[in-house]
Each structure stands twice: as C-alpha cells, then as structure tokens.
Tab-separated table of C-alpha atoms in Angstrom:
chain	number	residue	atom	x	y	z
A	1	MET	CA	72.455	91.277	-174.468
A	2	SER	CA	74.419	88.604	-176.085
A	3	GLU	CA	73.363	87.898	-179.278
A	4	ILE	CA	74.225	85.143	-182.397
A	5	LYS	CA	73.016	84.083	-186.026
A	6	LEU	CA	74.033	80.348	-187.061
A	7	SER	CA	73.657	79.938	-190.529
A	8	ILE	CA	74.350	76.504	-192.771
A	9	ASP	CA	76.191	77.648	-196.052
A	10	TYR	CA	76.275	75.156	-199.472
A	11	GLU	CA	79.723	73.801	-199.092
A	12	GLN	CA	78.296	73.045	-195.385
A	13	TYR	CA	75.492	71.851	-196.761
A	14	GLU	CA	77.462	69.521	-198.804
A	15	GLU	CA	79.615	68.340	-196.714
A	16	GLY	CA	76.671	66.664	-194.394
A	17	ILE	CA	76.807	69.562	-191.813
A	18	LYS	CA	72.834	69.979	-189.869
A	19	MET	CA	71.655	73.144	-188.246
A	20	LYS	CA	71.260	70.477	-185.089
A	21	ASP	CA	75.033	70.332	-184.695
A	22	LEU	CA	75.547	73.915	-184.826
A	23	LEU	CA	72.566	73.899	-182.045
A	24	GLU	CA	74.274	71.448	-179.478
A	25	GLU	CA	77.290	72.922	-180.008
A	26	LEU	CA	75.948	76.207	-179.009
A	27	ALA	CA	74.122	74.256	-175.831
A	28	ASN	CA	78.008	72.959	-174.786
A	29	LYS	CA	79.499	76.131	-174.770
A	30	PRO	CA	79.305	78.841	-171.636
A	31	GLU	CA	77.774	81.287	-173.808
A	32	GLY	CA	75.121	79.243	-174.387
A	33	ALA	CA	73.662	79.425	-171.031
A	34	GLU	CA	73.934	83.716	-171.578
A	35	LEU	CA	72.105	83.682	-175.160
A	36	THR	CA	69.660	86.242	-174.495
A	37	SER	CA	69.004	86.567	-178.996
A	38	LEU	CA	68.788	83.171	-181.408
A	39	ILE	CA	68.803	83.644	-184.898
A	40	ILE	CA	68.616	80.855	-187.251
A	41	GLY	CA	69.231	81.497	-190.667
A	42	ASP	CA	69.659	78.884	-193.616
A	43	TRP	CA	69.625	75.917	-192.470
A	44	GLY	CA	70.862	73.766	-195.221
A	45	GLY	CA	68.639	72.846	-198.581
A	46	SER	CA	65.592	75.179	-196.464
A	47	TYR	CA	63.843	74.782	-199.145
A	48	GLU	CA	63.719	70.696	-199.351
A	49	ASN	CA	64.257	70.524	-195.686
A	50	ASP	CA	61.343	71.681	-192.695
A	51	SER	CA	63.087	73.875	-190.527
A	52	SER	CA	61.043	70.501	-187.776
A	53	GLU	CA	64.424	69.459	-186.782
A	54	ILE	CA	65.446	72.698	-185.291
A	55	VAL	CA	61.873	72.798	-183.596
A	56	GLU	CA	62.833	69.488	-181.738
A	57	THR	CA	66.480	70.306	-181.294
A	58	LEU	CA	65.461	73.713	-179.438
A	59	THR	CA	62.267	72.261	-178.037
A	60	ARG	CA	64.694	69.631	-176.171
A	61	LEU	CA	68.068	71.750	-175.057
A	62	LYS	CA	65.507	74.633	-173.984
A	63	ASP	CA	67.512	73.806	-170.189
A	64	ARG	CA	70.446	74.634	-172.255
A	65	PHE	CA	69.736	78.136	-172.864
A	66	PRO	CA	67.410	79.828	-169.863
A	67	ARG	CA	68.105	82.869	-171.056
A	68	LEU	CA	66.183	83.644	-174.663
A	69	ARG	CA	64.347	85.797	-175.117
A	70	LYS	CA	64.585	86.337	-178.915
A	71	LEU	CA	64.104	83.897	-181.426
A	72	PHE	CA	64.180	84.660	-185.135
A	73	ILE	CA	63.510	81.174	-187.286
A	74	GLY	CA	64.619	81.589	-191.422
A	75	ASP	CA	66.659	84.988	-191.449
A	76	MET	CA	67.692	84.439	-195.277
A	77	GLY	CA	67.955	86.699	-198.319
A	78	PHE	CA	66.905	85.512	-201.254
A	79	GLU	CA	70.669	84.327	-202.730
A	80	GLU	CA	69.970	82.055	-199.513
A	81	CYS	CA	66.490	80.774	-200.466
A	82	GLU	CA	63.136	82.558	-201.419
A	83	VAL	CA	60.878	83.808	-199.053
A	84	SER	CA	58.111	81.151	-200.560
A	85	TRP	CA	60.680	78.621	-201.446
A	86	ILE	CA	61.511	78.340	-197.270
A	87	MET	CA	59.733	75.367	-195.838
A	88	GLN	CA	58.842	75.964	-192.509
A	89	SER	CA	56.771	73.482	-190.289
A	90	ASN	CA	54.863	74.000	-186.951
A	91	LEU	CA	56.476	76.258	-184.842
A	92	SER	CA	54.408	76.076	-181.947
A	93	PRO	CA	56.352	73.636	-179.526
A	94	LEU	CA	58.666	76.777	-179.539
A	95	LEU	CA	56.590	78.340	-177.224
A	96	THR	CA	55.677	76.067	-174.764
A	97	ALA	CA	59.623	74.846	-174.736
A	98	TYR	CA	60.194	78.884	-174.297
A	99	PRO	CA	57.924	80.391	-171.398
A	100	GLU	CA	60.191	83.479	-171.511
A	101	LEU	CA	60.250	84.618	-174.835
A	102	GLU	CA	59.409	87.568	-175.676
A	103	SER	CA	60.062	88.043	-178.859
A	104	PHE	CA	59.187	85.507	-182.243
A	105	THR	CA	59.787	86.360	-186.252
A	106	ILE	CA	59.376	83.526	-188.318
A	107	LYS	CA	60.367	84.593	-192.309
A	108	GLY	CA	58.867	81.975	-194.923
A	109	SER	CA	54.597	80.149	-194.649
A	110	THR	CA	55.587	77.099	-196.940
A	111	GLY	CA	54.422	74.804	-194.390
A	112	LEU	CA	53.617	76.909	-191.540
A	113	GLU	CA	51.871	76.119	-188.613
A	114	LEU	CA	51.360	77.837	-185.149
A	115	GLU	CA	48.735	74.556	-182.930
A	116	PRO	CA	48.495	76.182	-180.494
A	117	ALA	CA	49.231	80.167	-180.203
A	118	LYS	CA	49.609	80.701	-176.559
A	119	HIS	CA	51.971	81.938	-174.618
A	120	ALA	CA	51.907	84.246	-171.355
A	121	LYS	CA	54.832	86.928	-171.900
A	122	LEU	CA	55.428	86.445	-175.724
A	123	GLN	CA	55.215	90.449	-176.602
A	124	GLU	CA	56.309	90.401	-179.976
A	125	LEU	CA	55.589	88.234	-183.329
A	126	ALA	CA	56.544	88.916	-186.378
A	127	ILE	CA	55.704	86.708	-189.832
A	128	ILE	CA	57.717	87.413	-192.645
A	129	CYS	CA	56.393	86.171	-195.496
A	130	GLY	CA	54.761	86.168	-199.653
A	131	GLY	CA	51.491	84.934	-198.774
A	132	LEU	CA	50.294	84.134	-195.421
A	133	GLY	CA	47.634	80.967	-195.154
A	134	LYS	CA	44.349	82.145	-193.823
A	135	HIS	CA	44.438	78.557	-190.893
A	136	VAL	CA	47.908	80.470	-189.443
A	137	LEU	CA	46.241	83.781	-189.324
A	138	ALA	CA	42.840	81.426	-187.897
A	139	SER	CA	45.505	79.575	-184.925
A	140	ILE	CA	46.434	83.589	-184.693
A	141	SER	CA	42.682	84.715	-183.794
A	142	GLN	CA	41.878	82.256	-181.480
A	143	ALA	CA	45.711	83.144	-179.920
A	144	ASP	CA	46.301	83.195	-176.477
A	145	PHE	CA	49.164	86.354	-175.959
A	146	PRO	CA	48.029	88.373	-173.504
A	147	LYS	CA	51.080	90.508	-172.962
A	148	LEU	CA	51.214	90.540	-177.282
A	149	LYS	CA	52.014	94.445	-178.197
A	150	LYS	CA	53.442	94.272	-181.405
A	151	LEU	CA	51.516	91.953	-183.981
A	152	GLU	CA	53.117	92.316	-187.556
A	153	LEU	CA	51.852	90.348	-190.469
A	154	TYR	CA	53.352	89.717	-194.191
A	155	LEU	CA	49.752	88.290	-196.299
A	156	GLY	CA	51.124	89.138	-199.104
A	157	VAL	CA	49.346	87.250	-202.475
A	158	ASP	CA	47.645	84.341	-203.250
A	159	GLN	CA	49.953	82.884	-206.053
A	160	TYR	CA	52.603	82.437	-202.673
A	161	GLY	CA	50.204	81.367	-199.545
A	162	PHE	CA	47.604	83.770	-199.306
A	163	ASP	CA	44.105	82.381	-199.956
A	164	GLY	CA	42.133	84.094	-197.383
A	165	GLY	CA	40.364	87.522	-197.699
A	166	LEU	CA	39.371	90.486	-195.662
A	167	SER	CA	36.951	88.502	-192.901
A	168	ASP	CA	39.751	86.535	-192.165
A	169	VAL	CA	42.043	89.562	-192.067
A	170	LEU	CA	40.206	91.451	-189.405
A	171	ALA	CA	39.164	87.863	-186.836
A	172	VAL	CA	42.678	88.573	-186.297
A	173	ILE	CA	42.227	92.722	-184.432
A	174	GLU	CA	38.708	92.191	-182.984
A	175	PRO	CA	37.939	93.654	-179.933
A	176	GLY	CA	39.378	92.501	-176.341
A	177	LYS	CA	41.707	89.672	-178.730
A	178	PHE	CA	44.858	91.217	-177.829
A	179	PRO	CA	44.512	94.308	-174.503
A	180	GLU	CA	47.994	95.202	-174.419
A	181	LEU	CA	48.883	95.717	-178.764
A	182	THR	CA	50.593	99.011	-179.627
A	183	TYR	CA	51.701	98.253	-182.606
A	184	LEU	CA	49.736	96.664	-185.306
A	185	GLY	CA	51.373	95.549	-189.022
A	186	LEU	CA	48.957	94.475	-192.004
A	187	LYS	CA	51.258	94.916	-194.183
A	188	ASN	CA	52.439	93.516	-197.834
A	189	SER	CA	49.309	93.021	-198.687
A	190	GLU	CA	47.189	92.822	-202.356
A	191	ILE	CA	44.127	93.902	-200.232
A	192	GLU	CA	45.997	96.446	-199.037
A	193	ASP	CA	42.730	99.193	-199.960
A	194	ASP	CA	40.163	96.891	-198.567
A	195	ILE	CA	42.030	96.416	-195.779
A	196	ALA	CA	42.787	99.881	-194.692
A	197	ILE	CA	38.889	100.777	-195.618
A	198	ALA	CA	37.465	98.494	-192.907
A	199	LEU	CA	39.845	100.077	-190.238
A	200	ALA	CA	39.393	103.195	-190.632
A	201	ASP	CA	37.071	103.310	-188.080
A	202	ALA	CA	37.541	99.956	-186.382
A	203	PRO	CA	37.509	100.137	-182.594
A	204	ILE	CA	41.703	98.619	-182.255
A	205	LEU	CA	42.916	101.596	-183.720
A	206	ASP	CA	42.059	102.945	-179.726
A	207	GLN	CA	45.042	101.679	-178.373
A	208	LEU	CA	47.378	101.822	-180.667
A	209	HIS	CA	50.469	104.177	-181.357
A	210	THR	CA	50.811	102.763	-184.401
A	211	LEU	CA	49.336	101.135	-187.504
A	212	ASP	CA	51.456	99.517	-190.301
A	213	LEU	CA	49.760	99.188	-193.739
A	214	SER	CA	53.511	99.484	-195.835
A	215	LEU	CA	54.725	97.725	-199.109
A	216	GLY	CA	51.254	96.609	-200.311
A	217	THR	CA	49.015	98.413	-202.832
A	218	LEU	CA	46.886	100.343	-200.817
A	219	THR	CA	45.941	103.665	-203.271
A	220	ASP	CA	43.963	106.949	-203.263
A	221	LYS	CA	40.705	104.300	-202.131
A	222	GLY	CA	42.419	103.458	-199.354
A	223	ALA	CA	44.077	105.766	-198.129
A	224	GLU	CA	40.838	107.947	-198.408
A	225	ALA	CA	39.663	106.276	-195.888
A	226	LEU	CA	42.116	107.230	-193.415
A	227	LEU	CA	42.800	110.195	-194.294
A	228	ASN	CA	38.899	110.576	-192.909
A	229	SER	CA	39.027	108.865	-189.859
A	230	ALA	CA	39.162	110.490	-186.415
A	231	LYS	CA	40.975	107.885	-185.180
A	232	VAL	CA	43.595	107.478	-187.600
A	233	GLN	CA	44.543	111.235	-186.614
A	234	ASN	CA	44.616	110.478	-182.936
A	235	LEU	CA	47.781	107.754	-183.904
A	236	LYS	CA	52.062	108.488	-182.836
A	237	PHE	CA	52.262	106.600	-186.594
A	238	LEU	CA	51.267	105.917	-189.824
A	239	ASN	CA	53.430	103.415	-192.252
A	240	LEU	CA	52.627	103.902	-195.354
A	241	SER	CA	55.661	103.349	-197.213
A	242	TYR	CA	55.885	101.442	-200.399
A	243	HIS	CA	51.549	102.786	-201.849
A	244	TYR	CA	50.315	103.205	-204.721
A	245	MET	CA	48.838	106.637	-204.815
A	246	SER	CA	48.884	109.924	-205.924
A	247	ASP	CA	51.046	112.516	-205.693
A	248	ASN	CA	47.872	114.567	-204.942
A	249	MET	CA	47.236	112.513	-202.019
A	250	MET	CA	50.609	112.456	-200.476
A	251	ASN	CA	49.975	116.370	-200.275
A	252	ARG	CA	47.105	115.709	-198.786
A	253	TRP	CA	48.989	113.551	-196.288
A	254	ALA	CA	51.240	116.239	-195.894
A	255	ASN	CA	49.356	118.723	-194.831
A	256	ALA	CA	47.120	116.126	-192.661
A	257	GLY	CA	48.760	117.347	-189.227
A	258	ILE	CA	49.596	113.830	-188.260
A	259	GLU	CA	53.206	111.432	-188.513
A	260	VAL	CA	52.959	109.650	-191.428
A	261	ASP	CA	55.197	108.120	-194.133
A	262	THR	CA	54.698	107.976	-197.579
A	263	SER	CA	57.773	107.299	-198.966
A	264	GLU	CA	58.622	104.913	-202.593
A	265	GLN	CA	55.477	106.183	-203.964
A	266	GLN	CA	55.420	102.918	-207.215
A	267	ASP	CA	54.006	104.430	-210.644
A	268	ALA	CA	49.671	104.667	-209.767
A	269	ASP	CA	48.805	103.052	-212.959
A	270	ASP	CA	45.563	102.469	-213.332
A	271	GLU	CA	45.625	98.265	-214.137
A	272	GLU	CA	44.448	96.931	-210.814
A	273	ASP	CA	46.718	93.569	-211.973
A	274	TYR	CA	49.821	95.571	-212.556
A	275	ARG	CA	50.607	96.862	-208.788
A	276	TYR	CA	52.316	93.623	-206.449
A	277	PRO	CA	53.637	94.075	-202.423
A	278	LEU	CA	56.943	94.329	-202.102
A	279	LEU	CA	57.317	90.848	-200.797
A	280	THR	CA	55.961	88.267	-202.936
A	281	GLU	CA	58.193	85.724	-204.379
C-alpha cells in the first residue's frame, strides 16, 4: 500500500504554493500510478479558501491515480485550522471520478455538500466536524452506497453547524438503506441521549457488529435504554467513551456481559448546559 499526505504550511502559503501544484507534481511522478491512499491536509488558508480547487484538480487528474482506494480531505489539527473553520465544498464529484474508491474521510463541514451521494463500491464514509448540517444528512439518507460497511458521522452542536434534529439523524438509518452496514457511528452529538433511546430497539442494530455513540453528551438516561435493549446485547462492541454517565451506570455496564468502552467519564453535572461533545469548534 502506498500512502502520501500533502499539506501546505504557512510559509509555503505565503510564497503562493497551491495544493493543485502539489497534486500535479505528484501525478507526474511514478508514485502517482501506485498511490492507493491520499491524504490532503491543510491546503493553505483553509479558513478562507474552500476545497473546490482540490476537487477540480483531483477530478481532472483521475486517470493519473488509477489505484486510489482511500481519500481523506481536510486532515489538519487545530493548530493549523480549527475544524469549524475548514472551508469545504461539494465533494461528490470525487465519488464519480474515482469509481474504485473504498474509503472516504472528510474533516470540516463548513460549506460541505455531498450531492449526489452515490458510489457503487464505497465501503467507508466518515465525516469529522463540530456540527453536521441537515442538508448533508439528507444527502446521506438518500444516498446510493450499496457496499457501505462503515458510516461514522460526527454530529456536533448547533453553534457549529448541526441545524437538524433527531428525525434528520434517524433518516440515515432507515431499514434497508445500507444493507451491508456493520459499523455505525452517530457520535460527538449534543442529542446523544435522544439518539441512544431511538436506537435501542432500531432494526439497524440487527445487522451491526459495532455501535459507536462516543464523544457526545450521553447520560444515564440514554444509557438506560441501551442497557435494557436485547438488540444491544447482541452487538460485538459498543463504544460509549467520553460520556456523562454516573459511576453506578458504569458499574452496571461492567456487569452487562458485552464488550463496551465506558472510558473518559466526564463530570456528570446535573446542569445540561454544561455538557459538551468532545469536538465542537
């Protein structure tokens, strides 16, 4: 497997170097033809320049990267650009350009679109952000991803882009939507309790081996519904790490007879206003 990460630092950005130049340079090297995994980090001024030029360039160069199977757009830390500042664009042309793509990861949701969301072979889709817009959730709920095995969505908070509600989230997991899905992550959410309660007896659990509700504001309220669910008992793994559950609830999970991660307990304050998902700004 050949993996390459391209990133532009501040000095390069000030010198006028652009990500499209780095991509074209890579395309002209022998490594381009063998590349299976491409990671795009900071493309230079990512807080003011969106990813559309990257989309255009990668689409134009699609025949130069015939073995590309994994693509990550926006892999940057907060010291480079806060996740809520990353300017994305409509990334769906990349799905069309790379029909053999198997894994697609996106970081940042400002300006993000996935329309149309369609790919015959995509197995993994992850969107990492501080707030996912309901229009993106709607695109995913209407998507044609017949081979999708892993769906990981950071839902976030309304202040940073989550403008939907529980119904928008649940539309993504309607029965028959993704027949091969085995890993579902609806995480980093300010409505994690509501999601947990709704999922506790949802049909989607029958096909999953992993349910990931980590990084959000889960409390004993949502955990109780999960703990009492026969469908949850059949999971191979339940990820509840970074949560607001009590010591008592954690003890109950320890004796629940299933593999569950309850690490990173936060202060279980009674004040809901003081509970935050891990990744917001």
